[in-house]
């Protein structure tokens, strides 16, 4: 029964994204208006199952209206997050010095009972939502998810909050790089995040009028990229801007992964520098690389992201009130509704290579190196 809810927990998991605090604030306001208590679990689920990390006993903290005052415009998350250590496969040191993945989800479920939580609002990306869904099934918990990621790669929702802010920042960076590229007659390579999807690269690259955009969805040939730079040179355009998604893939299947460790998702990095070195050697043009990296996750959410976050947070509470569980709130314009977490979990939404934005880019003469 939905109306027996008295106390709910909120967690934020995965990489931070601008708008997390706005979701938390909306959840607290909507829930307390219904007479429910709200508690924040710190750092994903760590606050509830790793008490040794919280010697002051503050792994789970009460979230009152007072506590969430003035946070809508703040980046980050006031309850902390982590993108390490899935509790179902938690890396634990063994007696022989090696690490082994161990299922510690039972400790979280026990923690939920101990605190008397009637439901969980899990704010996160594909990984965190999948964990929330597995917890719901294993512990018979009532769970509603809120989709978050600057990468915009979640199925079932037209947008995730944080993406608009990241694209706006990247576009501004590309704008700024135009003047220095033009003045020095250089090639500037801009590497952006996005994991295995090219949403940030495509949207900021087209908006910022880049000359080349490399994304995971369209494998590239570096010689084709060099041809584009040389063609511009011949046409009297002595500078070029190349936007590289961190997870872009060469035609031979090569990607640039810097970390692949137990308990950690593979981490991309270094592709921008590699592309810059290749382009300098193929074209003879001075080339520089700028990695926007975590700058894309910081700062004030745009008005679009704030509004989306507030709508998602309030909708998650309404979903619980209606008796929903195992669902995630999604943007389905003009409304926000709910779909089963299963339709989102363990899936990645890639940029359709025949999408209008890609076709627009091609019509504008932007090369994808294919
Ligand atoms: O999923 C968001 C994201 O920002 C990705 O685009 C990026 O690959 C990843 O997080 C980096 O995570 P971190 O450096 O925090 O481990």
Short mmCIF file of C-alpha atoms and ligand atoms in Angstrom, two decimals:
data_model
loop_
_atom_site.label_atom_id
_atom_site.label_comp_id
_atom_site.label_asym_id
_atom_site.label_seq_id
_atom_site.Cartn_x
_atom_site.Cartn_y
_atom_site.Cartn_z
CA UNK A 1 0.00 0.00 0.00
CA UNK A 2 1.33 3.39 -0.94
CA UNK A 3 -0.37 5.45 1.71
CA UNK A 4 1.39 3.57 4.51
CA UNK A 5 4.62 5.38 3.64
CA UNK A 6 6.14 7.21 6.57
CA UNK A 7 9.85 7.26 5.95
CA UNK A 8 11.81 7.18 2.70
CA UNK A 9 15.49 7.08 1.78
CA UNK A 10 17.21 8.92 -1.05
CA UNK A 11 20.54 7.98 -2.62
CA UNK A 12 22.65 9.49 -5.38
CA UNK A 13 24.94 7.11 -7.26
CA UNK A 14 27.38 7.23 -10.15
CA UNK A 15 29.23 10.30 -11.41
CA UNK A 16 27.76 13.56 -10.14
CA UNK A 17 25.66 15.63 -12.54
CA UNK A 18 24.37 19.20 -12.26
CA UNK A 19 20.79 18.94 -11.01
CA UNK A 20 21.23 16.24 -8.34
CA UNK A 21 20.66 18.75 -5.55
CA UNK A 22 17.55 20.09 -7.26
CA UNK A 23 16.12 16.53 -7.37
CA UNK A 24 16.91 16.06 -3.67
CA UNK A 25 15.21 19.34 -2.81
CA UNK A 26 12.08 18.47 -4.79
CA UNK A 27 11.93 15.02 -3.15
CA UNK A 28 12.23 16.52 0.34
CA UNK A 29 9.57 19.16 -0.29
CA UNK A 30 7.10 16.83 -1.99
CA UNK A 31 7.60 14.08 0.62
CA UNK A 32 7.48 16.25 3.75
CA UNK A 33 4.31 17.91 2.41
CA UNK A 34 2.79 14.42 2.53
CA UNK A 35 3.96 13.97 6.11
CA UNK A 36 6.82 11.58 5.21
CA UNK A 37 10.31 11.69 6.68
CA UNK A 38 13.25 11.74 4.26
CA UNK A 39 16.75 10.39 4.91
CA UNK A 40 19.78 10.68 2.65
CA UNK A 41 22.14 7.71 2.34
CA UNK A 42 25.63 9.07 1.91
CA UNK A 43 27.88 8.22 -1.02
CA UNK A 44 25.64 5.90 -3.01
CA UNK A 45 24.81 3.08 -0.60
CA UNK A 46 28.09 3.30 1.36
CA UNK A 47 26.42 5.19 4.20
CA UNK A 48 24.19 2.24 4.98
CA UNK A 49 26.52 -0.75 4.57
CA UNK A 50 30.00 0.58 5.30
CA UNK A 51 29.52 2.06 8.81
CA UNK A 52 33.30 2.02 9.40
CA UNK A 53 33.58 4.87 6.87
CA UNK A 54 31.28 7.02 9.01
CA UNK A 55 32.72 6.98 12.54
CA UNK A 56 30.32 9.75 13.60
CA UNK A 57 27.38 7.53 12.73
CA UNK A 58 26.30 9.90 9.99
CA UNK A 59 26.19 7.50 7.05
CA UNK A 60 22.44 8.11 6.90
CA UNK A 61 21.29 11.69 7.51
CA UNK A 62 17.87 13.27 7.97
CA UNK A 63 16.93 15.56 5.09
CA UNK A 64 14.65 18.33 6.23
CA UNK A 65 13.40 21.36 4.31
CA UNK A 66 15.93 23.38 6.28
CA UNK A 67 18.71 21.08 5.07
CA UNK A 68 17.81 21.52 1.37
CA UNK A 69 17.31 25.28 1.44
CA UNK A 70 19.11 27.16 -1.34
CA UNK A 71 20.61 24.13 -3.11
CA UNK A 72 18.63 24.08 -6.38
CA UNK A 73 21.34 25.92 -8.31
CA UNK A 74 24.30 24.09 -6.78
CA UNK A 75 26.27 21.44 -8.67
CA UNK A 76 27.29 18.18 -6.99
CA UNK A 77 25.19 16.37 -4.40
CA UNK A 78 24.87 17.26 -0.72
CA UNK A 79 24.71 13.55 0.21
CA UNK A 80 27.77 12.51 -1.83
CA UNK A 81 28.05 9.83 -4.47
CA UNK A 82 30.32 7.07 -5.70
CA UNK A 83 30.81 5.27 -8.97
CA UNK A 84 32.93 2.56 -7.37
CA UNK A 85 31.95 -0.64 -5.61
CA UNK A 86 28.71 -2.20 -6.79
CA UNK A 87 27.39 -3.84 -3.55
CA UNK A 88 26.47 -6.97 -5.53
CA UNK A 89 30.10 -7.33 -6.67
CA UNK A 90 31.98 -5.50 -3.97
CA UNK A 91 35.79 -5.90 -4.17
CA UNK A 92 37.11 -7.31 -0.88
CA UNK A 93 40.76 -7.98 0.05
CA UNK A 94 41.48 -11.68 0.57
CA UNK A 95 43.93 -13.35 2.98
CA UNK A 96 46.33 -14.09 0.10
CA UNK A 97 46.51 -10.37 -0.78
CA UNK A 98 44.27 -10.64 -3.86
CA UNK A 99 40.89 -8.95 -4.33
CA UNK A 100 37.63 -10.83 -4.82
CA UNK A 101 34.16 -9.55 -5.70
CA UNK A 102 31.66 -10.35 -2.93
CA UNK A 103 27.87 -9.87 -2.78
CA UNK A 104 27.16 -7.43 0.10
CA UNK A 105 23.65 -6.45 -0.99
CA UNK A 106 22.15 -8.28 2.02
CA UNK A 107 23.79 -5.73 4.32
CA UNK A 108 22.00 -2.91 2.51
CA UNK A 109 18.67 -4.68 2.73
CA UNK A 110 19.23 -5.25 6.49
CA UNK A 111 20.15 -1.58 6.81
CA UNK A 112 16.86 -0.57 5.18
CA UNK A 113 14.95 -2.66 7.72
CA UNK A 114 17.00 -1.27 10.61
CA UNK A 115 16.21 2.32 9.63
CA UNK A 116 12.57 1.47 8.94
CA UNK A 117 12.56 2.79 5.37
CA UNK A 118 9.32 2.17 3.50
CA UNK A 119 10.76 3.12 0.12
CA UNK A 120 13.86 4.29 -1.74
CA UNK A 121 14.27 6.99 -4.35
CA UNK A 122 17.45 6.08 -6.22
CA UNK A 123 18.93 8.84 -8.35
CA UNK A 124 21.52 7.54 -10.78
CA UNK A 125 22.60 6.36 -14.19
CA UNK A 126 22.35 2.94 -15.75
CA UNK A 127 24.63 1.31 -13.14
CA UNK A 128 22.93 2.84 -10.07
CA UNK A 129 19.43 2.18 -11.41
CA UNK A 130 20.33 -1.44 -12.13
CA UNK A 131 21.61 -1.83 -8.55
CA UNK A 132 18.40 -0.21 -7.22
CA UNK A 133 16.30 -2.58 -9.28
CA UNK A 134 18.24 -5.63 -8.05
CA UNK A 135 17.90 -4.42 -4.44
CA UNK A 136 14.15 -3.96 -4.95
CA UNK A 137 13.82 -7.52 -6.21
CA UNK A 138 16.07 -9.17 -3.66
CA UNK A 139 14.86 -7.25 -0.61
CA UNK A 140 11.26 -6.75 -1.63
CA UNK A 141 11.85 -3.01 -1.32
CA UNK A 142 9.72 -0.30 -2.87
CA UNK A 143 11.98 1.62 -5.25
CA UNK A 144 11.51 4.50 -7.67
CA UNK A 145 14.44 5.60 -9.84
CA UNK A 146 15.36 9.02 -11.17
CA UNK A 147 17.56 8.98 -14.30
CA UNK A 148 20.77 11.01 -14.11
CA UNK A 149 23.82 11.31 -16.32
CA UNK A 150 25.59 14.03 -18.21
CA UNK A 151 26.13 11.40 -20.92
CA UNK A 152 22.40 11.32 -21.86
CA UNK A 153 22.74 7.64 -22.71
CA UNK A 154 19.77 6.22 -20.80
CA UNK A 155 16.98 4.38 -22.57
CA UNK A 156 13.36 5.42 -22.14
CA UNK A 157 13.84 9.12 -21.43
CA UNK A 158 14.20 11.92 -23.94
CA UNK A 159 16.75 13.56 -21.65
CA UNK A 160 18.62 13.08 -18.41
CA UNK A 161 19.43 16.09 -16.25
CA UNK A 162 23.02 17.29 -16.36
CA UNK A 163 23.31 16.77 -20.10
CA UNK A 164 22.10 20.23 -21.09
CA UNK A 165 24.56 21.83 -18.66
CA UNK A 166 27.42 19.72 -20.00
CA UNK A 167 26.56 20.56 -23.62
CA UNK A 168 26.26 24.27 -22.84
CA UNK A 169 29.67 24.26 -21.15
CA UNK A 170 31.32 22.29 -23.97
CA UNK A 171 29.82 24.59 -26.59
CA UNK A 172 31.16 27.62 -24.74
CA UNK A 173 34.60 25.97 -24.60
CA UNK A 174 34.51 25.26 -28.37
CA UNK A 175 33.52 28.90 -29.00
CA UNK A 176 36.49 30.08 -26.95
CA UNK A 177 38.89 27.73 -28.71
CA UNK A 178 37.92 29.15 -32.11
CA UNK A 179 39.68 32.45 -31.42
CA UNK A 180 42.96 30.90 -30.32
CA UNK A 181 42.86 28.28 -33.11
CA UNK A 182 42.24 31.04 -35.67
CA UNK A 183 44.93 33.35 -34.29
CA UNK A 184 47.61 30.62 -34.22
CA UNK A 185 46.48 28.79 -37.37
CA UNK A 186 46.28 25.61 -35.31
CA UNK A 187 44.19 22.52 -35.03
CA UNK A 188 42.49 22.31 -31.64
CA UNK A 189 41.25 18.94 -30.41
CA UNK A 190 38.60 19.04 -27.67
CA UNK A 191 37.97 15.80 -25.78
CA UNK A 192 34.61 15.46 -24.03
CA UNK A 193 33.11 12.78 -21.77
CA UNK A 194 30.27 10.46 -22.69
CA UNK A 195 31.57 6.92 -22.25
CA UNK A 196 30.31 4.73 -25.11
CA UNK A 197 27.86 7.35 -26.43
CA UNK A 198 28.56 10.47 -28.44
CA UNK A 199 25.71 12.71 -27.31
CA UNK A 200 27.82 15.43 -25.67
CA UNK A 201 30.29 15.46 -28.59
CA UNK A 202 27.60 15.64 -31.29
CA UNK A 203 25.41 18.25 -29.65
CA UNK A 204 28.23 20.56 -28.57
CA UNK A 205 30.19 19.96 -31.77
CA UNK A 206 27.29 20.92 -34.03
CA UNK A 207 26.23 23.85 -31.83
CA UNK A 208 29.85 25.04 -31.64
CA UNK A 209 30.39 24.54 -35.42
CA UNK A 210 33.28 22.11 -35.10
CA UNK A 211 34.89 20.87 -38.32
CA UNK A 212 35.24 17.24 -37.26
CA UNK A 213 33.34 15.25 -34.63
CA UNK A 214 34.48 11.76 -33.62
CA UNK A 215 31.95 9.60 -31.77
CA UNK A 216 31.74 5.92 -30.75
CA UNK A 217 28.71 5.36 -33.00
CA UNK A 218 30.63 6.23 -36.21
CA UNK A 219 34.05 4.53 -36.36
CA UNK A 220 36.61 6.94 -37.79
CA UNK A 221 39.59 6.74 -40.09
CA UNK A 222 42.27 9.20 -38.97
CA UNK A 223 43.34 9.68 -42.62
CA UNK A 224 39.84 10.94 -43.41
CA UNK A 225 40.16 13.41 -40.54
CA UNK A 226 43.51 14.61 -41.89
CA UNK A 227 41.96 14.96 -45.38
CA UNK A 228 39.30 17.27 -43.96
CA UNK A 229 41.94 19.45 -42.23
CA UNK A 230 44.01 19.60 -45.43
CA UNK A 231 40.94 20.45 -47.52
CA UNK A 232 40.15 23.35 -45.20
CA UNK A 233 43.76 24.54 -45.45
CA UNK A 234 43.52 24.50 -49.26
CA UNK A 235 40.30 26.50 -49.05
CA UNK A 236 42.11 29.13 -46.99
CA UNK A 237 40.84 28.02 -43.61
CA UNK A 238 44.06 27.76 -41.65
CA UNK A 239 42.56 26.40 -38.43
CA UNK A 240 40.27 23.54 -37.47
CA UNK A 241 38.38 22.31 -34.43
CA UNK A 242 38.00 18.58 -33.78
CA UNK A 243 35.62 17.40 -31.05
CA UNK A 244 36.49 13.93 -29.81
CA UNK A 245 34.17 11.85 -27.62
CA UNK A 246 36.33 10.03 -25.04
CA UNK A 247 34.91 6.67 -26.18
CA UNK A 248 35.25 7.24 -29.95
CA UNK A 249 36.35 4.20 -31.88
CA UNK A 250 38.75 3.97 -34.81
CA UNK A 251 37.72 1.85 -37.81
CA UNK A 252 40.07 -0.91 -36.61
CA UNK A 253 38.12 -1.04 -33.33
CA UNK A 254 40.73 0.73 -31.17
CA UNK A 255 39.48 2.78 -28.22
CA UNK A 256 41.41 4.56 -25.47
CA UNK A 257 40.79 2.96 -22.08
CA UNK A 258 42.93 4.00 -19.11
CA UNK A 259 41.52 1.79 -16.39
CA UNK A 260 39.92 -1.63 -16.22
CA UNK A 261 39.97 -2.80 -12.61
CA UNK A 262 37.96 -5.07 -10.35
CA UNK A 263 34.87 -3.27 -9.02
CA UNK A 264 35.32 -0.35 -11.40
CA UNK A 265 33.71 0.44 -14.72
CA UNK A 266 36.19 0.76 -17.57
CA UNK A 267 37.41 4.33 -17.74
CA UNK A 268 38.11 6.12 -20.99
CA UNK A 269 40.80 8.75 -21.43
CA UNK A 270 43.68 9.96 -23.55
CA UNK A 271 42.04 9.78 -26.96
CA UNK A 272 42.20 13.53 -27.55
CA UNK A 273 46.00 13.57 -27.11
CA UNK A 274 46.38 10.54 -29.41
CA UNK A 275 44.25 12.12 -32.14
CA UNK A 276 46.15 15.41 -31.79
CA UNK A 277 49.52 13.65 -32.21
CA UNK A 278 48.28 11.71 -35.25
CA UNK A 279 46.83 14.83 -36.90
CA UNK A 280 50.00 16.84 -36.29
CA UNK A 281 52.08 14.12 -37.90
CA UNK A 282 49.69 13.57 -40.84
CA UNK A 283 49.06 17.24 -41.68
CA UNK A 284 52.18 18.94 -40.33
CA UNK A 285 49.92 21.44 -38.61
CA UNK A 286 50.55 22.51 -35.05
CA UNK A 287 47.90 20.76 -32.98
CA UNK A 288 46.86 21.14 -29.34
CA UNK A 289 44.48 19.13 -27.18
CA UNK A 290 42.13 20.32 -24.44
CA UNK A 291 40.38 17.75 -22.24
CA UNK A 292 37.17 19.11 -20.73
CA UNK A 293 36.76 16.04 -18.51
CA UNK A 294 35.17 16.62 -15.13
CA UNK A 295 34.60 20.33 -15.83
CA UNK A 296 31.56 19.05 -17.74
CA UNK A 297 30.09 17.68 -14.52
CA UNK A 298 30.58 20.82 -12.44
CA UNK A 299 28.89 24.13 -11.94
CA UNK A 300 25.39 25.48 -11.93
CA UNK A 301 22.73 23.48 -13.76
CA UNK A 302 21.10 25.30 -16.67
CA UNK A 303 17.47 26.37 -16.24
CA UNK A 304 16.45 23.37 -18.38
CA UNK A 305 18.31 20.94 -16.11
CA UNK A 306 17.03 22.55 -12.93
CA UNK A 307 13.45 22.37 -14.08
CA UNK A 308 13.85 18.77 -15.27
CA UNK A 309 15.46 17.82 -11.94
CA UNK A 310 12.69 19.43 -9.90
CA UNK A 311 10.05 17.74 -12.09
CA UNK A 312 11.77 14.35 -11.75
CA UNK A 313 12.10 14.67 -7.95
CA UNK A 314 8.46 15.61 -7.42
CA UNK A 315 7.30 12.95 -9.90
CA UNK A 316 9.25 10.26 -8.02
CA UNK A 317 7.35 11.11 -4.83
CA UNK A 318 4.03 11.10 -6.68
CA UNK A 319 4.95 7.70 -8.11
CA UNK A 320 5.48 6.30 -4.61
CA UNK A 321 2.23 7.85 -3.44
CA UNK A 322 0.42 6.15 -6.33
CA UNK A 323 1.84 2.81 -5.22
CA UNK A 324 4.40 2.49 -8.02
CA UNK A 325 7.56 0.48 -7.49
CA UNK A 326 10.33 -0.81 -9.72
CA UNK A 327 9.81 2.16 -12.02
CA UNK A 328 11.91 5.07 -13.16
CA UNK A 329 10.56 8.53 -13.91
CA UNK A 330 11.26 9.62 -17.49
CA UNK A 331 10.81 12.67 -19.66
CA UNK A 332 8.24 11.88 -22.29
CA UNK A 333 7.29 15.36 -23.57
CA UNK A 334 5.14 17.12 -22.70
CA UNK A 335 5.01 15.09 -19.53
CA UNK A 336 7.05 13.11 -17.04
CA UNK A 337 5.80 9.57 -16.54
CA UNK A 338 7.09 6.19 -15.30
CA UNK A 339 8.42 3.09 -17.00
CA UNK A 340 9.75 -0.16 -15.51
CA UNK A 341 13.40 0.16 -14.40
CA UNK A 342 14.01 -3.02 -16.42
CA UNK A 343 13.52 -1.01 -19.62
CA UNK A 344 16.42 1.25 -18.58
CA UNK A 345 18.77 -1.02 -16.63
CA UNK A 346 21.82 -2.54 -18.34
CA UNK A 347 21.07 -0.67 -21.56
CA UNK A 348 22.80 2.18 -23.34
CA UNK A 349 21.10 4.64 -25.67
CA UNK A 350 23.44 5.58 -28.49
CA UNK A 351 23.20 8.45 -30.95
CA UNK A 352 21.24 7.13 -33.98
CA UNK A 353 23.60 7.57 -36.91
CA UNK A 354 20.70 8.60 -39.15
CA UNK A 355 19.34 11.13 -36.63
CA UNK A 356 18.41 14.60 -37.73
CA UNK A 357 21.34 16.10 -35.79
CA UNK A 358 23.86 13.85 -37.57
CA UNK A 359 22.27 14.63 -40.94
CA UNK A 360 22.36 18.33 -40.10
CA UNK A 361 26.05 18.05 -39.23
CA UNK A 362 26.78 16.35 -42.55
CA UNK A 363 24.78 19.02 -44.41
CA UNK A 364 26.91 21.63 -42.68
CA UNK A 365 30.07 19.95 -43.95
CA UNK A 366 31.13 18.54 -40.57
CA UNK A 367 33.19 15.37 -40.95
CA UNK A 368 32.77 12.30 -38.75
CA UNK A 369 35.98 10.82 -40.12
CA UNK A 370 34.06 8.07 -41.95
O1 LIG B 1 29.07 8.79 -16.62
C1 LIG B 1 29.51 10.08 -16.44
C2 LIG B 1 30.96 10.19 -16.69
O2 LIG B 1 31.20 11.53 -16.54
C3 LIG B 1 31.46 9.63 -18.03
O3 LIG B 1 31.19 10.47 -19.10
C4 LIG B 1 32.93 9.44 -17.75
O4 LIG B 1 33.50 8.46 -18.58
C5 LIG B 1 32.92 8.97 -16.34
O5 LIG B 1 31.77 9.53 -15.73
C6 LIG B 1 34.17 9.35 -15.57
O6 LIG B 1 34.02 8.99 -14.24
P1 LIG B 1 35.10 9.19 -13.10
O7 LIG B 1 36.32 9.85 -13.66
O8 LIG B 1 34.43 10.04 -12.07
O9 LIG B 1 35.36 7.82 -12.59
#
